[in-house]
Every structure is written in C-alpha cells, then in structure tokens.
Amino acid sequence: MITAAVLALALQAAPSGAVDPTSAEGAAVLVPVNAVFDALAARSPAGLDAHFDPAARLTVVHEREDGQNHIARITFQQFAGGLAPGPERLEEVMIAPTVAIDGDVAMVWGQYVFGINGRVNHCGIDHFGLARTNGVWKITSLTWNQRTHGCETLDAAASAQ
C-alpha cells in the first residue's frame, strides 16, 4: 500500500513527458525561453520575433498584497512593443525549470525573479507553451504571475544557480 501511495505522489510531482532540462531535448525547448530573457535584458523586441508564434497570446496575473488580483491579456506584438530602450538593466532568472515534451508540444514551468539594476522588482511563476514546427520550437503562449512580496527566498535560489 505504501508503494502505491509513493507512486501516486511521484506521478503528481512530475508532469507527463517531463525531461531533464539539461538533456538535448530539454535544452532545445529552452532555446526560445532563454531567448526571451536575453531579449528582455537587451531590451530588444527584434530578439523575440524568431521565438514566438505570431499568434501567441500572453497572460499576466498581477498578484496584489491585498489579495485583489488583476489579469491582463496581451498579444505578442503588444509585449514586444513594450520593450523600449532605456537606461535600466533588466534581468529575469528562471529557477530550476520543469520541461515536459509530448511529440511537438512542450511546456516550461518555473519560478522566476525579475530584477531592475540588480534589485528584485518582482517574482512569480512563468509558464511557456510551445509547439514545434519544421523542427523549430516556437512559443505559442506565455502565462505568468507577478508579485512583489515573498521574493526574497526566490532571489536567494536564483543567486545560487
């Protein structure tokens, strides 16, 4: 009976199709995800184009300390248009992402910390949905939550990577 319970918990912990993010398969899925972080750091909308499906949809849940959340849905074009040049140094670090693949469908899920000029601005969870077309992974959806509280532990984990 204990073996069945342990098996049930293990199946819940890792999504179906989970792969090692450092494997060739996992690394290939992470290419467009890491390109998003690079484009944010470079403040380069052009750095996003090759990695997003043009019809990609993005959803952000702004979590407020008072518990009143705000959900915003934007297009890829709106997201890319928000990357304007500026003096601030932007950095997003995803902590120990989970990668799952089933054929030409993949997802990446992980906690992240977003910093401006080396200081934590917010944190949360990123969820990337991807599809492989002609051997190339493209982001078809990106959903994340964003909060300014409780980020200290995540920042320590990001710094330890």
mmCIF file with all atom_site columns, C-alpha atoms in Angstrom:
data_model
loop_
_atom_site.group_PDB
_atom_site.id
_atom_site.type_symbol
_atom_site.label_atom_id
_atom_site.label_alt_id
_atom_site.label_comp_id
_atom_site.label_asym_id
_atom_site.label_entity_id
_atom_site.label_seq_id
_atom_site.pdbx_PDB_ins_code
_atom_site.Cartn_x
_atom_site.Cartn_y
_atom_site.Cartn_z
_atom_site.occupancy
_atom_site.B_iso_or_equiv
_atom_site.pdbx_formal_charge
_atom_site.auth_seq_id
_atom_site.auth_comp_id
_atom_site.auth_asym_id
_atom_site.auth_atom_id
_atom_site.pdbx_PDB_model_num
ATOM 1   C CA . MET A 1 1   ? 0.000  0.000  0.000   1.00 0.00 ? 1   MET A CA 1
ATOM 2   C CA . ILE A 1 2   ? 2.817  2.425  0.788   1.00 0.00 ? 2   ILE A CA 1
ATOM 3   C CA . THR A 1 3   ? 4.387  1.721  -2.613  1.00 0.00 ? 3   THR A CA 1
ATOM 4   C CA . ALA A 1 4   ? 1.155  2.680  -4.366  1.00 0.00 ? 4   ALA A CA 1
ATOM 5   C CA . ALA A 1 5   ? 0.964  5.929  -2.379  1.00 0.00 ? 5   ALA A CA 1
ATOM 6   C CA . VAL A 1 6   ? 4.585  6.795  -3.198  1.00 0.00 ? 6   VAL A CA 1
ATOM 7   C CA . LEU A 1 7   ? 3.974  6.047  -6.882  1.00 0.00 ? 7   LEU A CA 1
ATOM 8   C CA . ALA A 1 8   ? 0.865  8.235  -6.891  1.00 0.00 ? 8   ALA A CA 1
ATOM 9   C CA . LEU A 1 9   ? 2.797  11.131 -5.330  1.00 0.00 ? 9   LEU A CA 1
ATOM 10  C CA . ALA A 1 10  ? 5.669  10.719 -7.798  1.00 0.00 ? 10  ALA A CA 1
ATOM 11  C CA . LEU A 1 11  ? 3.270  10.839 -10.733 1.00 0.00 ? 11  LEU A CA 1
ATOM 12  C CA . GLN A 1 12  ? 1.784  14.059 -9.409  1.00 0.00 ? 12  GLN A CA 1
ATOM 13  C CA . ALA A 1 13  ? 5.181  15.691 -8.845  1.00 0.00 ? 13  ALA A CA 1
ATOM 14  C CA . ALA A 1 14  ? 6.455  15.470 -12.432 1.00 0.00 ? 14  ALA A CA 1
ATOM 15  C CA . PRO A 1 15  ? 4.228  16.192 -15.402 1.00 0.00 ? 15  PRO A CA 1
ATOM 16  C CA . SER A 1 16  ? 3.761  13.549 -18.055 1.00 0.00 ? 16  SER A CA 1
ATOM 17  C CA . GLY A 1 17  ? 6.567  13.822 -20.571 1.00 0.00 ? 17  GLY A CA 1
ATOM 18  C CA . ALA A 1 18  ? 8.946  15.526 -18.144 1.00 0.00 ? 18  ALA A CA 1
ATOM 19  C CA . VAL A 1 19  ? 12.519 15.590 -19.433 1.00 0.00 ? 19  VAL A CA 1
ATOM 20  C CA . ASP A 1 20  ? 15.811 16.688 -17.944 1.00 0.00 ? 20  ASP A CA 1
ATOM 21  C CA . PRO A 1 21  ? 16.222 20.380 -18.873 1.00 0.00 ? 21  PRO A CA 1
ATOM 22  C CA . THR A 1 22  ? 19.917 19.738 -19.496 1.00 0.00 ? 22  THR A CA 1
ATOM 23  C CA . SER A 1 23  ? 19.237 16.914 -21.980 1.00 0.00 ? 23  SER A CA 1
ATOM 24  C CA . ALA A 1 24  ? 19.379 17.640 -25.713 1.00 0.00 ? 24  ALA A CA 1
ATOM 25  C CA . GLU A 1 25  ? 15.556 17.592 -25.890 1.00 0.00 ? 25  GLU A CA 1
ATOM 26  C CA . GLY A 1 26  ? 15.137 19.835 -22.851 1.00 0.00 ? 26  GLY A CA 1
ATOM 27  C CA . ALA A 1 27  ? 17.827 22.250 -23.999 1.00 0.00 ? 27  ALA A CA 1
ATOM 28  C CA . ALA A 1 28  ? 16.158 22.581 -27.418 1.00 0.00 ? 28  ALA A CA 1
ATOM 29  C CA . VAL A 1 29  ? 12.847 23.542 -25.766 1.00 0.00 ? 29  VAL A CA 1
ATOM 30  C CA . LEU A 1 30  ? 14.643 26.070 -23.551 1.00 0.00 ? 30  LEU A CA 1
ATOM 31  C CA . VAL A 1 31  ? 16.236 27.894 -26.531 1.00 0.00 ? 31  VAL A CA 1
ATOM 32  C CA . PRO A 1 32  ? 13.221 30.169 -27.174 1.00 0.00 ? 32  PRO A CA 1
ATOM 33  C CA . VAL A 1 33  ? 12.567 30.583 -23.432 1.00 0.00 ? 33  VAL A CA 1
ATOM 34  C CA . ASN A 1 34  ? 16.134 31.750 -22.786 1.00 0.00 ? 34  ASN A CA 1
ATOM 35  C CA . ALA A 1 35  ? 15.911 33.974 -25.875 1.00 0.00 ? 35  ALA A CA 1
ATOM 36  C CA . VAL A 1 36  ? 13.023 35.817 -24.197 1.00 0.00 ? 36  VAL A CA 1
ATOM 37  C CA . PHE A 1 37  ? 15.191 36.512 -21.145 1.00 0.00 ? 37  PHE A CA 1
ATOM 38  C CA . ASP A 1 38  ? 18.063 37.640 -23.410 1.00 0.00 ? 38  ASP A CA 1
ATOM 39  C CA . ALA A 1 39  ? 15.728 39.958 -25.356 1.00 0.00 ? 39  ALA A CA 1
ATOM 40  C CA . LEU A 1 40  ? 14.435 41.448 -22.099 1.00 0.00 ? 40  LEU A CA 1
ATOM 41  C CA . ALA A 1 41  ? 17.998 42.095 -20.932 1.00 0.00 ? 41  ALA A CA 1
ATOM 42  C CA . ALA A 1 42  ? 18.886 43.652 -24.301 1.00 0.00 ? 42  ALA A CA 1
ATOM 43  C CA . ARG A 1 43  ? 15.550 45.473 -24.442 1.00 0.00 ? 43  ARG A CA 1
ATOM 44  C CA . SER A 1 44  ? 15.259 44.137 -27.971 1.00 0.00 ? 44  SER A CA 1
ATOM 45  C CA . PRO A 1 45  ? 11.823 43.442 -29.456 1.00 0.00 ? 45  PRO A CA 1
ATOM 46  C CA . ALA A 1 46  ? 13.580 42.075 -32.554 1.00 0.00 ? 46  ALA A CA 1
ATOM 47  C CA . GLY A 1 47  ? 15.181 39.435 -30.336 1.00 0.00 ? 47  GLY A CA 1
ATOM 48  C CA . LEU A 1 48  ? 11.726 37.963 -29.708 1.00 0.00 ? 48  LEU A CA 1
ATOM 49  C CA . ASP A 1 49  ? 10.482 37.614 -33.284 1.00 0.00 ? 49  ASP A CA 1
ATOM 50  C CA . ALA A 1 50  ? 12.162 34.329 -34.163 1.00 0.00 ? 50  ALA A CA 1
ATOM 51  C CA . HIS A 1 51  ? 10.967 32.644 -30.968 1.00 0.00 ? 51  HIS A CA 1
ATOM 52  C CA . PHE A 1 52  ? 7.260  33.474 -30.774 1.00 0.00 ? 52  PHE A CA 1
ATOM 53  C CA . ASP A 1 53  ? 4.450  32.258 -32.972 1.00 0.00 ? 53  ASP A CA 1
ATOM 54  C CA . PRO A 1 54  ? 2.882  35.449 -34.415 1.00 0.00 ? 54  PRO A CA 1
ATOM 55  C CA . ALA A 1 55  ? -0.494 34.451 -32.936 1.00 0.00 ? 55  ALA A CA 1
ATOM 56  C CA . ALA A 1 56  ? 0.921  33.841 -29.432 1.00 0.00 ? 56  ALA A CA 1
ATOM 57  C CA . ARG A 1 57  ? -1.166 35.076 -26.532 1.00 0.00 ? 57  ARG A CA 1
ATOM 58  C CA . LEU A 1 58  ? 0.244  36.247 -23.219 1.00 0.00 ? 58  LEU A CA 1
ATOM 59  C CA . THR A 1 59  ? -1.485 36.444 -19.864 1.00 0.00 ? 59  THR A CA 1
ATOM 60  C CA . VAL A 1 60  ? -0.165 38.071 -16.713 1.00 0.00 ? 60  VAL A CA 1
ATOM 61  C CA . VAL A 1 61  ? -1.765 37.822 -13.294 1.00 0.00 ? 61  VAL A CA 1
ATOM 62  C CA . HIS A 1 62  ? -0.714 40.761 -11.125 1.00 0.00 ? 62  HIS A CA 1
ATOM 63  C CA . GLU A 1 63  ? -0.937 39.463 -7.559  1.00 0.00 ? 63  GLU A CA 1
ATOM 64  C CA . ARG A 1 64  ? -1.507 42.243 -5.099  1.00 0.00 ? 64  ARG A CA 1
ATOM 65  C CA . GLU A 1 65  ? -0.708 42.046 -1.418  1.00 0.00 ? 65  GLU A CA 1
ATOM 66  C CA . ASP A 1 66  ? -4.353 42.823 -0.601  1.00 0.00 ? 66  ASP A CA 1
ATOM 67  C CA . GLY A 1 67  ? -5.426 39.674 -2.481  1.00 0.00 ? 67  GLY A CA 1
ATOM 68  C CA . GLN A 1 68  ? -7.122 41.575 -5.304  1.00 0.00 ? 68  GLN A CA 1
ATOM 69  C CA . ASN A 1 69  ? -5.505 40.207 -8.461  1.00 0.00 ? 69  ASN A CA 1
ATOM 70  C CA . HIS A 1 70  ? -5.633 41.766 -11.887 1.00 0.00 ? 70  HIS A CA 1
ATOM 71  C CA . ILE A 1 71  ? -5.455 39.651 -15.056 1.00 0.00 ? 71  ILE A CA 1
ATOM 72  C CA . ALA A 1 72  ? -4.199 41.208 -18.284 1.00 0.00 ? 72  ALA A CA 1
ATOM 73  C CA . ARG A 1 73  ? -4.179 39.510 -21.678 1.00 0.00 ? 73  ARG A CA 1
ATOM 74  C CA . ILE A 1 74  ? -1.955 40.853 -24.418 1.00 0.00 ? 74  ILE A CA 1
ATOM 75  C CA . THR A 1 75  ? -0.734 39.857 -27.850 1.00 0.00 ? 75  THR A CA 1
ATOM 76  C CA . PHE A 1 76  ? 2.848  39.024 -28.647 1.00 0.00 ? 76  PHE A CA 1
ATOM 77  C CA . GLN A 1 77  ? 3.057  42.287 -30.582 1.00 0.00 ? 77  GLN A CA 1
ATOM 78  C CA . GLN A 1 78  ? 1.953  44.301 -27.527 1.00 0.00 ? 78  GLN A CA 1
ATOM 79  C CA . PHE A 1 79  ? 4.518  42.506 -25.364 1.00 0.00 ? 79  PHE A CA 1
ATOM 80  C CA . ALA A 1 80  ? 7.328  43.114 -27.863 1.00 0.00 ? 80  ALA A CA 1
ATOM 81  C CA . GLY A 1 81  ? 6.247  46.746 -28.260 1.00 0.00 ? 81  GLY A CA 1
ATOM 82  C CA . GLY A 1 82  ? 6.740  47.273 -24.529 1.00 0.00 ? 82  GLY A CA 1
ATOM 83  C CA . LEU A 1 83  ? 10.480 46.621 -24.783 1.00 0.00 ? 83  LEU A CA 1
ATOM 84  C CA . ALA A 1 84  ? 11.723 50.126 -25.300 1.00 0.00 ? 84  ALA A CA 1
ATOM 85  C CA . PRO A 1 85  ? 15.341 51.199 -24.935 1.00 0.00 ? 85  PRO A CA 1
ATOM 86  C CA . GLY A 1 86  ? 16.149 52.636 -21.550 1.00 0.00 ? 86  GLY A CA 1
ATOM 87  C CA . PRO A 1 87  ? 18.899 53.110 -19.006 1.00 0.00 ? 87  PRO A CA 1
ATOM 88  C CA . GLU A 1 88  ? 17.703 50.399 -16.608 1.00 0.00 ? 88  GLU A CA 1
ATOM 89  C CA . ARG A 1 89  ? 19.362 46.976 -16.656 1.00 0.00 ? 89  ARG A CA 1
ATOM 90  C CA . LEU A 1 90  ? 16.684 44.253 -16.783 1.00 0.00 ? 90  LEU A CA 1
ATOM 91  C CA . GLU A 1 91  ? 17.279 40.632 -15.802 1.00 0.00 ? 91  GLU A CA 1
ATOM 92  C CA . GLU A 1 92  ? 14.950 37.672 -15.436 1.00 0.00 ? 92  GLU A CA 1
ATOM 93  C CA . VAL A 1 93  ? 16.204 34.410 -13.972 1.00 0.00 ? 93  VAL A CA 1
ATOM 94  C CA . MET A 1 94  ? 14.142 31.212 -14.077 1.00 0.00 ? 94  MET A CA 1
ATOM 95  C CA . ILE A 1 95  ? 14.874 28.863 -11.214 1.00 0.00 ? 95  ILE A CA 1
ATOM 96  C CA . ALA A 1 96  ? 15.109 25.110 -11.939 1.00 0.00 ? 96  ALA A CA 1
ATOM 97  C CA . PRO A 1 97  ? 12.584 24.984 -14.796 1.00 0.00 ? 97  PRO A CA 1
ATOM 98  C CA . THR A 1 98  ? 10.478 21.923 -15.434 1.00 0.00 ? 98  THR A CA 1
ATOM 99  C CA . VAL A 1 99  ? 10.349 20.878 -19.095 1.00 0.00 ? 99  VAL A CA 1
ATOM 100 C CA . ALA A 1 100 ? 7.765  18.446 -20.469 1.00 0.00 ? 100 ALA A CA 1
ATOM 101 C CA . ILE A 1 101 ? 7.521  17.258 -24.071 1.00 0.00 ? 101 ILE A CA 1
ATOM 102 C CA . ASP A 1 102 ? 4.954  15.169 -25.908 1.00 0.00 ? 102 ASP A CA 1
ATOM 103 C CA . GLY A 1 103 ? 5.729  14.982 -29.620 1.00 0.00 ? 103 GLY A CA 1
ATOM 104 C CA . ASP A 1 104 ? 5.591  18.513 -30.998 1.00 0.00 ? 104 ASP A CA 1
ATOM 105 C CA . VAL A 1 105 ? 4.064  20.045 -27.861 1.00 0.00 ? 105 VAL A CA 1
ATOM 106 C CA . ALA A 1 106 ? 6.098  21.218 -24.881 1.00 0.00 ? 106 ALA A CA 1
ATOM 107 C CA . MET A 1 107 ? 5.785  23.315 -21.773 1.00 0.00 ? 107 MET A CA 1
ATOM 108 C CA . VAL A 1 108 ? 8.250  25.007 -19.480 1.00 0.00 ? 108 VAL A CA 1
ATOM 109 C CA . TRP A 1 109 ? 7.221  25.893 -15.947 1.00 0.00 ? 109 TRP A CA 1
ATOM 110 C CA . GLY A 1 110 ? 9.359  27.543 -13.306 1.00 0.00 ? 110 GLY A CA 1
ATOM 111 C CA . GLN A 1 111 ? 9.700  30.143 -10.639 1.00 0.00 ? 111 GLN A CA 1
ATOM 112 C CA . TYR A 1 112 ? 11.444 33.338 -11.661 1.00 0.00 ? 112 TYR A CA 1
ATOM 113 C CA . VAL A 1 113 ? 12.905 36.525 -10.238 1.00 0.00 ? 113 VAL A CA 1
ATOM 114 C CA . PHE A 1 114 ? 12.859 39.766 -12.233 1.00 0.00 ? 114 PHE A CA 1
ATOM 115 C CA . GLY A 1 115 ? 15.408 42.426 -11.378 1.00 0.00 ? 115 GLY A CA 1
ATOM 116 C CA . ILE A 1 116 ? 15.991 46.017 -12.389 1.00 0.00 ? 116 ILE A CA 1
ATOM 117 C CA . ASN A 1 117 ? 19.512 47.354 -11.928 1.00 0.00 ? 117 ASN A CA 1
ATOM 118 C CA . GLY A 1 118 ? 20.421 44.363 -9.766  1.00 0.00 ? 118 GLY A CA 1
ATOM 119 C CA . ARG A 1 119 ? 17.495 44.733 -7.347  1.00 0.00 ? 119 ARG A CA 1
ATOM 120 C CA . VAL A 1 120 ? 14.491 42.435 -7.195  1.00 0.00 ? 120 VAL A CA 1
ATOM 121 C CA . ASN A 1 121 ? 11.437 44.105 -8.706  1.00 0.00 ? 121 ASN A CA 1
ATOM 122 C CA . HIS A 1 122 ? 9.047  41.152 -8.680  1.00 0.00 ? 122 HIS A CA 1
ATOM 123 C CA . CYS A 1 123 ? 8.861  37.369 -8.866  1.00 0.00 ? 123 CYS A CA 1
ATOM 124 C CA . GLY A 1 124 ? 6.438  34.582 -9.678  1.00 0.00 ? 124 GLY A CA 1
ATOM 125 C CA . ILE A 1 125 ? 5.886  31.608 -11.962 1.00 0.00 ? 125 ILE A CA 1
ATOM 126 C CA . ASP A 1 126 ? 6.426  31.523 -15.732 1.00 0.00 ? 126 ASP A CA 1
ATOM 127 C CA . HIS A 1 127 ? 4.541  29.029 -17.891 1.00 0.00 ? 127 HIS A CA 1
ATOM 128 C CA . PHE A 1 128 ? 5.566  28.776 -21.536 1.00 0.00 ? 128 PHE A CA 1
ATOM 129 C CA . GLY A 1 129 ? 3.531  26.729 -24.027 1.00 0.00 ? 129 GLY A CA 1
ATOM 130 C CA . LEU A 1 130 ? 5.479  25.734 -27.139 1.00 0.00 ? 130 LEU A CA 1
ATOM 131 C CA . ALA A 1 131 ? 4.868  23.931 -30.417 1.00 0.00 ? 131 ALA A CA 1
ATOM 132 C CA . ARG A 1 132 ? 7.486  22.524 -32.774 1.00 0.00 ? 132 ARG A CA 1
ATOM 133 C CA . THR A 1 133 ? 7.046  23.384 -36.444 1.00 0.00 ? 133 THR A CA 1
ATOM 134 C CA . ASN A 1 134 ? 9.539  22.207 -39.063 1.00 0.00 ? 134 ASN A CA 1
ATOM 135 C CA . GLY A 1 135 ? 11.879 21.165 -36.242 1.00 0.00 ? 135 GLY A CA 1
ATOM 136 C CA . VAL A 1 136 ? 11.843 24.576 -34.520 1.00 0.00 ? 136 VAL A CA 1
ATOM 137 C CA . TRP A 1 137 ? 10.274 25.260 -31.123 1.00 0.00 ? 137 TRP A CA 1
ATOM 138 C CA . LYS A 1 138 ? 8.110  28.410 -31.008 1.00 0.00 ? 138 LYS A CA 1
ATOM 139 C CA . ILE A 1 139 ? 6.342  29.941 -28.028 1.00 0.00 ? 139 ILE A CA 1
ATOM 140 C CA . THR A 1 140 ? 2.583  29.821 -28.578 1.00 0.00 ? 140 THR A CA 1
ATOM 141 C CA . SER A 1 141 ? 1.588  31.084 -25.139 1.00 0.00 ? 141 SER A CA 1
ATOM 142 C CA . LEU A 1 142 ? 3.178  32.662 -22.116 1.00 0.00 ? 142 LEU A CA 1
ATOM 143 C CA . THR A 1 143 ? 1.404  32.990 -18.783 1.00 0.00 ? 143 THR A CA 1
ATOM 144 C CA . TRP A 1 144 ? 2.975  34.337 -15.623 1.00 0.00 ? 144 TRP A CA 1
ATOM 145 C CA . ASN A 1 145 ? 2.054  35.723 -12.274 1.00 0.00 ? 145 ASN A CA 1
ATOM 146 C CA . GLN A 1 146 ? 3.792  38.743 -10.869 1.00 0.00 ? 146 GLN A CA 1
ATOM 147 C CA . ARG A 1 147 ? 4.105  39.706 -7.233  1.00 0.00 ? 147 ARG A CA 1
ATOM 148 C CA . THR A 1 148 ? 6.307  41.988 -5.182  1.00 0.00 ? 148 THR A CA 1
ATOM 149 C CA . HIS A 1 149 ? 6.002  40.101 -1.908  1.00 0.00 ? 149 HIS A CA 1
ATOM 150 C CA . GLY A 1 150 ? 7.732  36.868 -0.917  1.00 0.00 ? 150 GLY A CA 1
ATOM 151 C CA . CYS A 1 151 ? 10.545 37.214 -3.457  1.00 0.00 ? 151 CYS A CA 1
ATOM 152 C CA . GLU A 1 152 ? 13.482 37.017 -1.034  1.00 0.00 ? 152 GLU A CA 1
ATOM 153 C CA . THR A 1 153 ? 13.669 33.203 -0.994  1.00 0.00 ? 153 THR A CA 1
ATOM 154 C CA . LEU A 1 154 ? 13.448 33.029 -4.791  1.00 0.00 ? 154 LEU A CA 1
ATOM 155 C CA . ASP A 1 155 ? 16.156 35.660 -5.154  1.00 0.00 ? 155 ASP A CA 1
ATOM 156 C CA . ALA A 1 156 ? 18.467 33.575 -2.951  1.00 0.00 ? 156 ALA A CA 1
ATOM 157 C CA . ALA A 1 157 ? 17.719 30.471 -5.070  1.00 0.00 ? 157 ALA A CA 1
ATOM 158 C CA . ALA A 1 158 ? 18.352 32.411 -8.311  1.00 0.00 ? 158 ALA A CA 1
ATOM 159 C CA . SER A 1 159 ? 21.668 33.694 -6.964  1.00 0.00 ? 159 SER A CA 1
ATOM 160 C CA . ALA A 1 160 ? 22.699 30.138 -6.058  1.00 0.00 ? 160 ALA A CA 1
ATOM 161 C CA . GLN A 1 161 ? 22.255 28.892 -9.662  1.00 0.00 ? 161 GLN A CA 1
#
